[in-house]
Coordinates of C-alpha atoms in Angstrom, one line a residue:
Chain A
X101 CA 0.1 -0.2 -0.1
X102 CA 1.0 3.5 -0.6
X103 CA 1.3 6.0 2.3
X104 CA 2.9 9.5 2.7
X105 CA 3.6 10.9 6.1
X106 CA 4.2 14.5 6.8
X107 CA 5.0 14.6 10.6
X108 CA 4.6 18.3 11.1
X109 CA 1.3 19.8 10.6
X110 CA 2.6 23.2 11.4
X111 CA 6.1 24.7 10.9
X112 CA 7.0 28.4 11.8
X113 CA 10.6 30.0 11.0
X114 CA 11.8 33.3 10.6
X115 CA 12.7 35.1 7.3
X116 CA 16.1 34.3 6.1
X117 CA 16.3 31.0 8.2
X118 CA 16.6 27.8 6.5
X119 CA 13.4 25.6 6.2
X120 CA 12.9 21.7 5.8
X121 CA 9.7 20.2 5.3
X122 CA 9.7 16.5 6.2
X123 CA 8.2 13.7 4.1
X124 CA 8.4 10.1 4.6
X125 CA 6.5 7.4 2.5
X126 CA 5.8 3.8 2.5
X127 CA 6.1 1.7 -0.7
X128 CA 7.7 -1.4 -1.8
X129 CA 8.6 -0.3 -5.3
X130 CA 10.2 2.7 -7.2
X131 CA 7.8 5.6 -6.5
X132 CA 7.6 9.0 -8.0
X133 CA 7.5 11.7 -5.6
X134 CA 6.0 15.2 -5.6
X135 CA 5.5 18.5 -3.8
X136 CA 2.4 20.5 -4.4
X137 CA 1.9 23.8 -2.7
X138 CA -1.3 25.8 -2.1
X139 CA -0.9 29.6 -1.4
X140 CA -3.6 31.7 0.5
X141 CA -6.8 32.0 -1.8
X142 CA -5.0 30.1 -4.7
X143 CA -5.3 26.6 -6.3
X144 CA -3.1 23.6 -5.2
X145 CA -0.3 23.6 -7.7
X146 CA 2.7 21.5 -8.4
X147 CA 5.9 22.7 -6.9
X148 CA 8.4 20.1 -7.9
X149 CA 9.0 16.4 -8.7
X150 CA 11.8 14.2 -8.1
X151 CA 12.3 12.9 -11.6
X152 CA 12.9 16.6 -12.6
X153 CA 15.8 17.2 -10.2
X154 CA 15.0 20.8 -10.4
X155 CA 14.9 23.8 -8.0
X156 CA 11.7 25.9 -8.0
X157 CA 11.4 29.1 -6.0
X158 CA 14.7 28.1 -4.3
X159 CA 13.2 24.9 -3.1
X160 CA 14.9 21.5 -3.6
X161 CA 13.8 17.8 -2.7
X162 CA 15.9 14.9 -2.9
X163 CA 14.6 11.3 -3.0
X164 CA 16.3 9.2 -0.2
X165 CA 15.4 5.6 -1.0
X166 CA 17.4 4.4 2.1
X167 CA 15.4 6.5 4.4
X168 CA 12.2 6.4 2.2
X169 CA 12.2 10.4 2.5
X170 CA 11.7 13.1 0.0
X171 CA 12.3 16.3 2.5
X172 CA 11.7 19.9 0.8
X173 CA 14.4 22.3 1.5
X174 CA 15.3 25.9 1.2
X175 CA 18.4 27.8 2.6
X176 CA 16.8 31.2 3.0
X177 CA 13.0 31.2 3.7
X178 CA 11.0 34.2 2.5
X179 CA 7.8 35.6 3.6
X180 CA 6.1 34.4 0.3
X181 CA 6.9 31.1 1.1
X182 CA 4.1 30.8 3.6
X183 CA 1.8 28.3 2.4
X184 CA 0.3 24.8 2.7
X185 CA 2.7 22.2 1.5
X186 CA 1.8 18.6 0.5
X187 CA 4.0 15.7 -0.4
X188 CA 2.6 13.0 -2.6
X189 CA 3.4 9.6 -4.0
X190 CA 2.6 7.7 -7.4
X191 CA 3.5 4.2 -7.5
X192 CA 5.0 2.3 -10.4
X193 CA 2.5 1.8 -13.3
X194 CA -0.1 3.3 -11.2
X195 CA -1.8 6.6 -11.6
X196 CA -3.5 7.3 -8.4
X197 CA -1.7 10.2 -6.4
X198 CA -1.6 9.6 -2.7
X199 CA -1.2 12.8 -0.6
X200 CA 0.3 13.3 2.7
X201 CA -1.7 15.5 5.4
X202 CA 0.3 18.5 4.6
X203 CA 2.4 21.0 6.6
X204 CA 1.2 24.5 7.0
X205 CA 4.5 26.8 6.8
X206 CA 4.6 30.3 8.1
X207 CA 7.4 32.5 7.7
X208 CA 7.8 35.2 10.4
X209 CA 9.2 38.6 9.3
Chain B
X77 CA -11.1 27.2 -20.7
X78 CA -7.9 28.1 -18.8
X79 CA -8.2 25.6 -16.1
X80 CA -10.2 22.9 -14.3
X81 CA -13.6 24.5 -13.5
X82 CA -15.7 23.4 -10.4
X83 CA -19.3 24.2 -9.7
X84 CA -20.6 25.1 -7.4
X85 CA -18.0 26.9 -5.5
X86 CA -20.2 26.5 -2.3
X87 CA -22.9 24.5 -1.4
X88 CA -24.7 24.4 1.7
X89 CA -27.3 21.5 2.1
X90 CA -29.3 19.8 4.9
X91 CA -28.5 16.6 6.4
X92 CA -30.2 13.6 4.5
X93 CA -30.1 15.7 1.0
X94 CA -28.3 14.4 -2.0
X95 CA -25.8 16.7 -3.6
X96 CA -24.1 16.9 -7.1
X97 CA -20.6 18.6 -7.7
X98 CA -19.5 19.2 -11.1
X99 CA -16.0 19.1 -12.7
X100 CA -14.9 20.5 -16.0
X101 CA -11.5 19.4 -16.7
X102 CA -8.8 20.8 -19.2
X103 CA -9.4 20.0 -22.6
X104 CA -7.2 17.0 -23.7
X105 CA -6.6 15.8 -20.4
X106 CA -7.5 12.0 -20.3
X107 CA -7.1 11.6 -16.4
X108 CA -9.5 13.1 -13.8
X109 CA -9.3 12.9 -10.0
X110 CA -11.4 13.6 -7.1
X111 CA -10.1 14.5 -3.7
X112 CA -11.6 15.6 -0.4
X113 CA -9.8 18.3 1.8
X114 CA -10.8 18.3 5.3
X115 CA -9.0 20.2 8.2
X116 CA -6.5 18.0 9.7
X117 CA -7.1 15.2 7.3
X118 CA -5.0 16.4 4.4
X119 CA -6.0 15.4 0.9
X120 CA -8.0 12.2 0.8
X121 CA -8.0 10.5 -2.6
X122 CA -11.8 9.5 -3.6
X123 CA -11.9 8.4 -7.1
X124 CA -9.5 8.1 -10.3
X125 CA -10.7 8.2 -14.1
X126 CA -8.2 7.2 -16.9
X127 CA -9.6 7.5 -20.5
X128 CA -12.1 4.6 -21.1
X129 CA -10.7 2.3 -18.5
X130 CA -12.8 1.2 -15.3
X131 CA -12.2 4.0 -12.6
X132 CA -10.4 3.5 -9.5
X133 CA -13.0 3.8 -6.9
X134 CA -11.0 2.8 -4.0
X135 CA -11.0 6.0 -2.1
X136 CA -14.9 6.2 -1.8
X137 CA -15.7 6.4 1.9
X138 CA -19.1 4.9 1.4
X139 CA -21.7 3.5 -1.0
X140 CA -23.3 7.1 -0.6
X141 CA -20.4 8.6 -2.8
X142 CA -20.5 7.9 -6.5
X143 CA -19.0 9.4 -9.6
X144 CA -19.1 9.4 -13.2
X145 CA -17.6 10.9 -16.2
X146 CA -19.7 11.5 -19.3
X147 CA -17.7 11.2 -22.7
X148 CA -14.6 11.4 -21.1
X149 CA -14.7 14.8 -20.2
X150 CA -17.2 16.3 -17.6
X151 CA -17.3 14.6 -14.2
X152 CA -20.2 14.4 -11.5
X153 CA -19.5 13.4 -7.9
X154 CA -22.9 12.7 -6.3
X155 CA -23.2 12.3 -2.4
X156 CA -26.4 10.7 -1.4
X157 CA -28.1 11.1 1.9
X158 CA -25.5 13.7 3.1
X159 CA -24.2 13.7 6.6
X160 CA -22.3 16.3 8.6
X161 CA -19.1 14.4 8.6
X162 CA -19.3 15.0 4.6
X163 CA -18.6 18.6 5.2
X164 CA -15.4 19.4 3.4
X165 CA -13.9 20.9 0.4
X166 CA -14.1 18.6 -2.7
X167 CA -11.3 19.2 -5.1
X168 CA -11.2 17.9 -9.0
X169 CA -7.9 17.7 -10.9
X170 CA -7.2 16.6 -14.3
X171 CA -3.7 15.4 -15.4
X172 CA -1.2 15.4 -18.3
X173 CA 1.9 13.7 -18.2
X174 CA 1.6 12.9 -14.5
X175 CA 1.3 16.7 -13.5
X176 CA -2.1 17.3 -11.8
X177 CA -3.9 20.6 -12.4
X178 CA -6.5 21.4 -9.7
X179 CA -9.8 23.2 -9.5
X180 CA -10.6 25.7 -6.8
X181 CA -12.9 23.2 -5.3
X182 CA -16.4 23.2 -3.9
X183 CA -16.7 23.8 -0.2
X184 CA -19.7 21.6 1.0
X185 CA -21.4 22.4 4.2
X186 CA -23.8 20.0 5.6
X187 CA -26.1 21.3 8.4

């Protein structure tokens, strides 16, 4: 079964500080991992996916198969990063995308 | 249209009534998903349609919930005999190349 765990429901950091949003998953095969973000009064949208190995808005995420993790990181947080962040997993050959419970990130000035 | 469209944006109903929620996906997207977003529960998968294949209904919480997709385009999520615990935001998404595009959701309130 596919499962995604985001252990922190709320995370608050100061502007300019590093931020890390944790995501752990449970899946026996090779998954595809994603981070989605929902800013205030906006639609949920894709932030990044592990197969692209890209940095979006300064955020990066590395898939660690040994630790079954896909943590989202940014070295210097900005106030506009305040949002709800969801980690998601899609299994091999499967199209169903399973989401974690989400982490609400607040960047304090 | 420019994106995934959902209607109504808000729905208030009485316990025991049936409701229908509509989703218009992005043209050309063959995959369509329904999720439920509740406070403290995250995004709960409900159902997934892919082309002409049988839908993945594994996330529907009870037999009061059903969904259909007509002509591979518009989808309707129906909740029969609504209960207060059905109150949530219902999100629809369509997909191209694995990337999901979400609608703005329907806020359902069951009184």
